[in-house]
Short mmCIF file of C-alpha atoms and ligand atoms in Angstrom, two decimals:
data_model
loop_
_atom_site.label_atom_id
_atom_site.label_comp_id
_atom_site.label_asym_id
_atom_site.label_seq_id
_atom_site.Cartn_x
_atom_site.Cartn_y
_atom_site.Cartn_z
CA UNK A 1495 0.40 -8.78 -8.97
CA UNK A 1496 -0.49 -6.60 -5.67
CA UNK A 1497 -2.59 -3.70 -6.20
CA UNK A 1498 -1.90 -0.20 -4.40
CA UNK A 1499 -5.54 0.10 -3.78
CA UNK A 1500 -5.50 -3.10 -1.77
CA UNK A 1501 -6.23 -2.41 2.30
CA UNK A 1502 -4.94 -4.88 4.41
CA UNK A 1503 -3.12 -2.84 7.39
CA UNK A 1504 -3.52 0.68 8.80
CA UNK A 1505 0.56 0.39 8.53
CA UNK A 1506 0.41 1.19 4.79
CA UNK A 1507 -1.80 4.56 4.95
CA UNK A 1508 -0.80 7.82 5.80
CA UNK A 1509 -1.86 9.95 7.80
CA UNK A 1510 -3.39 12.48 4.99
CA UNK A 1511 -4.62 8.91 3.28
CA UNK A 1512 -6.86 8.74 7.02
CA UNK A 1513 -8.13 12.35 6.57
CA UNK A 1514 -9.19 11.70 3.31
CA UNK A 1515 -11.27 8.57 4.01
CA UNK A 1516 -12.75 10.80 7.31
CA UNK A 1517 -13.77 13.28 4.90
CA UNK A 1518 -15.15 11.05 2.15
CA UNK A 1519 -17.20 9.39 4.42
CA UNK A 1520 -18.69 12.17 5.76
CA UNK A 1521 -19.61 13.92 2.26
CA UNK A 1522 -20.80 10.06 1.30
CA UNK A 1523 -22.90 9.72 4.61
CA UNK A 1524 -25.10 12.95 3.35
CA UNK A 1525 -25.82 10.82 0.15
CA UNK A 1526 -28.36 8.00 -0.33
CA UNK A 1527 -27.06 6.64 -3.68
CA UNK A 1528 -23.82 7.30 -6.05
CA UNK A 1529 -22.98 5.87 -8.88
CA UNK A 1530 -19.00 5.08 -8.46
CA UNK A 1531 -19.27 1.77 -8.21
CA UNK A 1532 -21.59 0.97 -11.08
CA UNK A 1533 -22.08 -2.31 -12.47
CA UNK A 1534 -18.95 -3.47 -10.37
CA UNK A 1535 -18.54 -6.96 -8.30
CA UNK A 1536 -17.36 -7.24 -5.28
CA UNK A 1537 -17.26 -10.57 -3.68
CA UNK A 1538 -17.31 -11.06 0.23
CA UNK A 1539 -15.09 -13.72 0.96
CA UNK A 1540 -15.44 -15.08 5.06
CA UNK A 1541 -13.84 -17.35 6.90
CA UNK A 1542 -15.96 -16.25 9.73
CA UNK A 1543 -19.21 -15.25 10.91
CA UNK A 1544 -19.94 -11.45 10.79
CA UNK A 1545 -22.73 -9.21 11.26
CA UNK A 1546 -21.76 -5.53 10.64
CA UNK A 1547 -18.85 -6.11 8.07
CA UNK A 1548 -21.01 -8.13 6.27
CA UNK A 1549 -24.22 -6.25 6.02
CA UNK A 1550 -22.35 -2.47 6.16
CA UNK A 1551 -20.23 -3.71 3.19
CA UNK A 1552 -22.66 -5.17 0.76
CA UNK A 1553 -25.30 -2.02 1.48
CA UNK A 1554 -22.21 0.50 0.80
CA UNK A 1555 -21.54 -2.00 -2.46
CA UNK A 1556 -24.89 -1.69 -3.05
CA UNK A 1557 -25.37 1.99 -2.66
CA UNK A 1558 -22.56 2.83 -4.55
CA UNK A 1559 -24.73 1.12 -7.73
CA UNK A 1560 -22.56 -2.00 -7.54
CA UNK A 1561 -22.95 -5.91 -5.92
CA UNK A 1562 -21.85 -8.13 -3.55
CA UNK A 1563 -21.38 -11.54 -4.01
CA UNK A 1564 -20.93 -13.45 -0.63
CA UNK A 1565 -18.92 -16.33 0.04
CA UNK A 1566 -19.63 -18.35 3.43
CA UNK A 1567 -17.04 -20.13 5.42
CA UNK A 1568 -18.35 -23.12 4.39
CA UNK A 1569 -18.31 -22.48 0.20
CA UNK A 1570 -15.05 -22.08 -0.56
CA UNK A 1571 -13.20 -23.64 1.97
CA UNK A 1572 -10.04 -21.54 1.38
CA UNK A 1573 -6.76 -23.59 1.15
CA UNK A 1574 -8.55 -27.10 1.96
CA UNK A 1575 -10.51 -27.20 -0.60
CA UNK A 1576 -8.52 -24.91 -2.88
CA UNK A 1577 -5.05 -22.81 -2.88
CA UNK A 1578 -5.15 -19.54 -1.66
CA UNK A 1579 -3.36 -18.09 -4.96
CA UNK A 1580 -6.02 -19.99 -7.25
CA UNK A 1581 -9.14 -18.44 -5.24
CA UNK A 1582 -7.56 -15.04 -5.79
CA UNK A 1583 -7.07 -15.65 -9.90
CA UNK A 1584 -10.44 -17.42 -10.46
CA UNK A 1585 -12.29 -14.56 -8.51
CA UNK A 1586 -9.75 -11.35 -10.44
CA UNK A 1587 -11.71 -13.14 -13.87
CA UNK A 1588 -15.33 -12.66 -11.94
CA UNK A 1589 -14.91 -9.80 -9.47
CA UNK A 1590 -13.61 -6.26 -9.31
CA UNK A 1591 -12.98 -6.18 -5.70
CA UNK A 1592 -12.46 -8.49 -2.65
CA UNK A 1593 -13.70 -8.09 0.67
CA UNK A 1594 -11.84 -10.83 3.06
CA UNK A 1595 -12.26 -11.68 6.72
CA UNK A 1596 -9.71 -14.56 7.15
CA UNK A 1597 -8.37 -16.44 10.53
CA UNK A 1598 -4.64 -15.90 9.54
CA UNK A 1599 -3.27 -12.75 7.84
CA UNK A 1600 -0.78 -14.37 5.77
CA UNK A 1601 -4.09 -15.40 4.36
CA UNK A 1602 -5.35 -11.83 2.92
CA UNK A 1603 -1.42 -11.66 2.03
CA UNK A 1604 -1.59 -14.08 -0.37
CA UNK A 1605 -4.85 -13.20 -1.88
CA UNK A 1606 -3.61 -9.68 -2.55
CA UNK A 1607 -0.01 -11.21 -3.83
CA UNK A 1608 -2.36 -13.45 -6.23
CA UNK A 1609 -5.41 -11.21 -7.20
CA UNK A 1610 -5.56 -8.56 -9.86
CA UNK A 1611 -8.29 -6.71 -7.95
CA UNK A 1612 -7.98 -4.71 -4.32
CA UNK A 1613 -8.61 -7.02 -1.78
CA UNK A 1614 -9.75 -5.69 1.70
CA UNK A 1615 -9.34 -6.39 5.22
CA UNK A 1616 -12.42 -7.00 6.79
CA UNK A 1617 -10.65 -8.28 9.80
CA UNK A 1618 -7.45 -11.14 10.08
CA UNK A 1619 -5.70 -12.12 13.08
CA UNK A 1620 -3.75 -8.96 13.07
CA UNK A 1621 -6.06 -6.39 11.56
CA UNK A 1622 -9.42 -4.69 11.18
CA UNK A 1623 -8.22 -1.70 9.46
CA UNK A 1624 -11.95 -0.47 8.28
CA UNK A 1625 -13.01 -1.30 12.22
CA UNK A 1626 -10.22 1.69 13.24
CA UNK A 1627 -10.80 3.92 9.80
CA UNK A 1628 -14.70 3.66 10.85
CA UNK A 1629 -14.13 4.58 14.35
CA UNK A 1630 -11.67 8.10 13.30
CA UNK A 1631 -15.07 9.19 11.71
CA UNK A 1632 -16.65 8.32 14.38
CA UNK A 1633 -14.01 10.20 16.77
CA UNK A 1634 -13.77 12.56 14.53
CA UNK A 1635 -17.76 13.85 14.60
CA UNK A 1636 -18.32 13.78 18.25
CA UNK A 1637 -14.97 15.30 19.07
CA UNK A 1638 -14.63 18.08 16.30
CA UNK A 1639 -10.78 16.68 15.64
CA UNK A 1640 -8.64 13.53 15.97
CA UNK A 1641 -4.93 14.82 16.82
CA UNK A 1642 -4.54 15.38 20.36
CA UNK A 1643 -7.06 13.27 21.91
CA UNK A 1644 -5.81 10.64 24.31
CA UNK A 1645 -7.14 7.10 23.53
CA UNK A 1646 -7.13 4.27 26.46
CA UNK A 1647 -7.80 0.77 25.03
CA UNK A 1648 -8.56 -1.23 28.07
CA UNK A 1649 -8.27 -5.63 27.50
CA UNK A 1650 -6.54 -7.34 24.63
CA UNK A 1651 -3.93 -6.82 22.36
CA UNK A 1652 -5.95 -7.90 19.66
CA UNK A 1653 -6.64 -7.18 16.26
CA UNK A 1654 -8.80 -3.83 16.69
CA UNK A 1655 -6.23 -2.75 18.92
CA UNK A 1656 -3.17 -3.13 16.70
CA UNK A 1657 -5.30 -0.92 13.83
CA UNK A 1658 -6.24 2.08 16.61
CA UNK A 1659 -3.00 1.75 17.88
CA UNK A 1660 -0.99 2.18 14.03
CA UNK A 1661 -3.98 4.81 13.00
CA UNK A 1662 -3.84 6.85 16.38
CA UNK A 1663 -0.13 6.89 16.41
CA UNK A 1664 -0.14 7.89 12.50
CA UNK A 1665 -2.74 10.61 13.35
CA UNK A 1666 -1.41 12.15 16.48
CA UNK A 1667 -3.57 10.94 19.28
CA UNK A 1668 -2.17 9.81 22.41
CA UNK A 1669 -3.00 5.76 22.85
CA UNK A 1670 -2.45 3.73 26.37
CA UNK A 1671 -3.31 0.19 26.43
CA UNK A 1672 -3.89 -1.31 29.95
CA UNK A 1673 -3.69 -5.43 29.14
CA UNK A 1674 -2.35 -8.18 31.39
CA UNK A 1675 1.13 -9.07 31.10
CA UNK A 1676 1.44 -11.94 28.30
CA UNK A 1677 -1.84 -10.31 26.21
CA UNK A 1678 -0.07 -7.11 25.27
CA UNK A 1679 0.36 -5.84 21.84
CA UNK A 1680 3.58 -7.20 19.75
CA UNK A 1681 7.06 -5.40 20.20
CA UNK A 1682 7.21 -5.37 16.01
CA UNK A 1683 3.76 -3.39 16.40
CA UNK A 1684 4.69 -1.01 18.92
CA UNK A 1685 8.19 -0.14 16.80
CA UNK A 1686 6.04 0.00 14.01
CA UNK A 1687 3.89 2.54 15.41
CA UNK A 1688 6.53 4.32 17.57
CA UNK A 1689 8.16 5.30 14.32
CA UNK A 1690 4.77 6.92 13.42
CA UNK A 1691 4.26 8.37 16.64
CA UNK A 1692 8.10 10.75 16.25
CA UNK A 1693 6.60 12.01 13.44
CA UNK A 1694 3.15 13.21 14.79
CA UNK A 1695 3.71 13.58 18.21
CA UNK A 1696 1.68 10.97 19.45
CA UNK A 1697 2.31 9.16 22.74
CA UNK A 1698 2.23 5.32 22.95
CA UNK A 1699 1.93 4.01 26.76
CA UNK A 1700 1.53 0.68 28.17
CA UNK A 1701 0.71 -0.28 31.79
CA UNK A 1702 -1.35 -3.60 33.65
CA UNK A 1703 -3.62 -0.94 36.13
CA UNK A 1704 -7.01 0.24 33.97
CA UNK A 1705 -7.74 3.07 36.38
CA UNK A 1706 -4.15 4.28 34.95
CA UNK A 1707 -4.94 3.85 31.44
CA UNK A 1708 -8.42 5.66 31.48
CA UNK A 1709 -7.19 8.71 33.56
CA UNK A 1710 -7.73 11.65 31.62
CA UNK A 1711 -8.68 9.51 28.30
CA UNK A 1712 -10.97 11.31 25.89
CA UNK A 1713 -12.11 7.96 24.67
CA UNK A 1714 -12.12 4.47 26.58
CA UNK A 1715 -12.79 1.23 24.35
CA UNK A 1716 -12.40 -2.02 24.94
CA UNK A 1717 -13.06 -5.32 22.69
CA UNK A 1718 -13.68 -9.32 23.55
CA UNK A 1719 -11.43 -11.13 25.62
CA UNK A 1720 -11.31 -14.22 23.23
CA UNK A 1721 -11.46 -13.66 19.64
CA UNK A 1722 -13.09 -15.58 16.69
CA UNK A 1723 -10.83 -18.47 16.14
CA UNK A 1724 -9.31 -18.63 20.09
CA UNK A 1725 -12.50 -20.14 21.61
CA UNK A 1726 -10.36 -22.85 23.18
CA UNK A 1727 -8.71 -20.38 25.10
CA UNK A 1728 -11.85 -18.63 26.17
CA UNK A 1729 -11.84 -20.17 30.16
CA UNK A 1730 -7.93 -19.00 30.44
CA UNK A 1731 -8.66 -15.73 28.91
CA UNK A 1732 -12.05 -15.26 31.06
CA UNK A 1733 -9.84 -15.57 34.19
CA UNK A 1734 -5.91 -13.67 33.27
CA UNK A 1735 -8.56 -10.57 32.07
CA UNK A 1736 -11.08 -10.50 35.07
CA UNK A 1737 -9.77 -7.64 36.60
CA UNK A 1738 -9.87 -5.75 33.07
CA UNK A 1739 -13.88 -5.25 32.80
CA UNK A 1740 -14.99 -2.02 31.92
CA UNK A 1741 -17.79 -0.68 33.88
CA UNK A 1742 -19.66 2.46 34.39
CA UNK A 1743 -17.24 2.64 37.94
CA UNK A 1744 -13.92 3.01 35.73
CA UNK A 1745 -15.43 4.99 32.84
CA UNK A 1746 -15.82 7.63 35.59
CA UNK A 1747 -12.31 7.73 36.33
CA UNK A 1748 -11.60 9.24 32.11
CA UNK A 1749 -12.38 12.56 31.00
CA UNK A 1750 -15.95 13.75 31.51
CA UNK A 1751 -16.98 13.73 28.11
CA UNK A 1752 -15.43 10.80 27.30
CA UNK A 1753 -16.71 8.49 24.67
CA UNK A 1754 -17.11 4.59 25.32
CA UNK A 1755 -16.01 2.61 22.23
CA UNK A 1756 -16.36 -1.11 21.25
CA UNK A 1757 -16.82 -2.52 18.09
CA UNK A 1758 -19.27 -5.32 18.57
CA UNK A 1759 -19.98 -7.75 19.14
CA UNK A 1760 -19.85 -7.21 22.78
CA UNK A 1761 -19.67 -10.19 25.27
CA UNK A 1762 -22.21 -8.89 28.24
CA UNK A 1763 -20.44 -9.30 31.91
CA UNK A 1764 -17.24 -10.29 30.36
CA UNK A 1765 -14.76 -6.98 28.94
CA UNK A 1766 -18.15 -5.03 29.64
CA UNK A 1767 -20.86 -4.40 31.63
CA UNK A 1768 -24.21 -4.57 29.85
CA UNK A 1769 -25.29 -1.15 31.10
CA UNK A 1770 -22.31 0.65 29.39
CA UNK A 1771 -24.02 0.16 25.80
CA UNK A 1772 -26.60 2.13 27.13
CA UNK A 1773 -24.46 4.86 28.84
CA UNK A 1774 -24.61 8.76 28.01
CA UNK A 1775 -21.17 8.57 26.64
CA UNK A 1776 -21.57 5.29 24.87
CA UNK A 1777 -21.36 6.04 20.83
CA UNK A 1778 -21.19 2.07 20.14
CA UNK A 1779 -23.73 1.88 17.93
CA UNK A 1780 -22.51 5.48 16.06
CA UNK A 1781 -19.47 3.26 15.20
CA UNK A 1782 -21.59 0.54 13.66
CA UNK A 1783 -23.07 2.88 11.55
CA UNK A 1784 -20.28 4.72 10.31
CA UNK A 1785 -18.40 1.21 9.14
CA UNK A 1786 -21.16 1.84 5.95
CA UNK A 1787 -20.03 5.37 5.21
CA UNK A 1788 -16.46 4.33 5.96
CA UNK A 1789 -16.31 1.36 3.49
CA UNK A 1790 -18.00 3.71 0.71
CA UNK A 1791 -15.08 5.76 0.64
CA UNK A 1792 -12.80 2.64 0.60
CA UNK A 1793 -14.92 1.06 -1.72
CA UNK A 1794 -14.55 4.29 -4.50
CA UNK A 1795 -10.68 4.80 -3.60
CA UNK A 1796 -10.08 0.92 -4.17
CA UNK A 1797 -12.18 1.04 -7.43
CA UNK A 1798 -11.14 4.06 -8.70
CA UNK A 1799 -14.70 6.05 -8.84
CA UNK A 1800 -15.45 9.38 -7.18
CA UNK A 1801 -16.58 9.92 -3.54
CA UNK A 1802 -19.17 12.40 -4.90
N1 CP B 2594 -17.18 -5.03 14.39
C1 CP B 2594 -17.31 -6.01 13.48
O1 CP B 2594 -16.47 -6.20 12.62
O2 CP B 2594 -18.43 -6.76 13.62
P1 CP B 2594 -18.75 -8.12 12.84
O3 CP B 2594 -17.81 -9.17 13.37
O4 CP B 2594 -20.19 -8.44 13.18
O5 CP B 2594 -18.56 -7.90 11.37
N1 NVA B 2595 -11.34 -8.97 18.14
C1 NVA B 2595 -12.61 -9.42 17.64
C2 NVA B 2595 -13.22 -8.35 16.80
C3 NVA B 2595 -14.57 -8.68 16.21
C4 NVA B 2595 -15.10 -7.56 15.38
C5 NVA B 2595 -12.41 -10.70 16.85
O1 NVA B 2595 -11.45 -10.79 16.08
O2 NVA B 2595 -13.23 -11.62 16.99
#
């Protein structure tokens, strides 16, 4: 039995559903402690390594008076050593809540098909849907509004960029991608959000030159060339994306107060230089941060408590 509250693309939200999480988050940032979540379960459930998702979701859990119970890669070794449907019923009898970061996305499908509990995205091969909510807060504080804005994602077409891309094109920012021929985003993506985009007015471009993606761009982000689980492809991927590096040279080219987004964890002298972390317009760290107040409001939307 799927459950509403379940997150597992930006594709099923709305754009007022995006505005509400932005504002949650920022009432729930102001807070140290709230009670919506207490005495609830939530178990973590990897299939690969993480730092922020990991740590940002079980203090939210935790701050929200509830607690995480995490599952390595290694534990529950999902579909070798078990079915995918029978992890998701053993865990609805334990848990209220699941938190998955899983190599395929059929695989956070199926849990959500088999679980009686929300389960949540915490990045697939398709999505990282609290990665792009997380960063609209983050857009959202510096730049006073979201609609509007033009977005240039510069290197893959990856998971983080198929969530800005649905969320930007839901929310009425502008979003160029500048990726080498065969690395682009999916045509079913681009429909997807193109049908979003005649409703808000947003404007979805794609082109191979950077310096023509970043021209005017209110923010410029960029993510790893080679994703967890495509490390044999990592040598093939270094070379098709060399000439796709963001550095402080083509950051100049965007708006002046542009912000520089990634979502970590950055690969130094590969899609970035290691001074742009550091840069005046760099808010990279901003956006780690705000994946805590972020998954708070997901957290008491998915299990039904208040934000405040
Ligand atoms: N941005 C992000 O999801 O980081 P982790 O892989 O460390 O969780
Ligand atoms: N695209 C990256 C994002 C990591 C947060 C990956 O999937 O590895």
């Amino acid at each position: 039995m799927a459950v509403s509250t379940s997150l597992l693309s930006v594709a099923s939200l709305t754009a007022d559903d995006i505005w509400r999480f932005v504002r949650d988050a920022a009432i729930l940032k102001q807070e140290t402690n709230s009670g919506s979540l207490s005495g609830k379960a939530v178990a973590l459930l990897f299939e690969k390594p993480s730092l922020r998702t990991r740590v940002s979701f079980e203090v939210a859990i935790r701050r929200l008076g509830g607690y995480a119970v995490y599952l390595s890669p290694t534990e529950v070794g999902l579909g070798r050593r078990e079915e995918i449907p029978d992890v998701a019923r053993t865990l609805s009898r334990y848990v209220d809540a699941i938190i998955a970061r899983t190599f395929t996305h059929r695989t956070v499908e199926l849990l959500a098909g088999y679980a009686r509990i929300p389960v949540i995205n915490g990045l697939s091969d398709r999505e990282h849907p609290c990665q792009a909510l997380g960063d609209m807060l983050t857009i959202y504080e510096k730049k006073g509004k979201l609609n509007g804005l033009r977005l240039a994602f510069i290197g893959d077409g990856n998971n983080v960029a198929r969530s800005l891309l649905l969320a930007t094109s839901l929310l009425g920012m502008d979003f160029c991608i500048a990726s080498p021929a065969q690395y682009g985003l999916d045509e079913e993506s681009l429909e997807l959000a193109r049908g979003f985009a005649s409703k808000s007015s947003a404007r979805i471009s794609i082109v191979l030159d950077p310096r023509r993606a970043v021209e005017n761009a209110d923010i410029v982000y960029t993510d790893v060339w080679t994703s967890m689980g495509q490390e044999a492809e990592a040598d093939e991927r270094r070379s098709a994306f060399a000439s796709y590096q963001l550095n402080a040279d083509l950051l100049a080219l965007a708006s002046k107060d542009v912000l520089f987004m990634h979502p970590l964890p950055a690969h130094h002298g590969e899609e970035v230089t290691a001074d742009l972390l550091d840069h005046p317009r760099s808010v990279v760290f901003d956006q780690a941060e705000n994946r805590l107040h972020i998954q708070k409001a997901i957290l008491a939307r998915a299990l039904g408590g208040s934000t405040t």
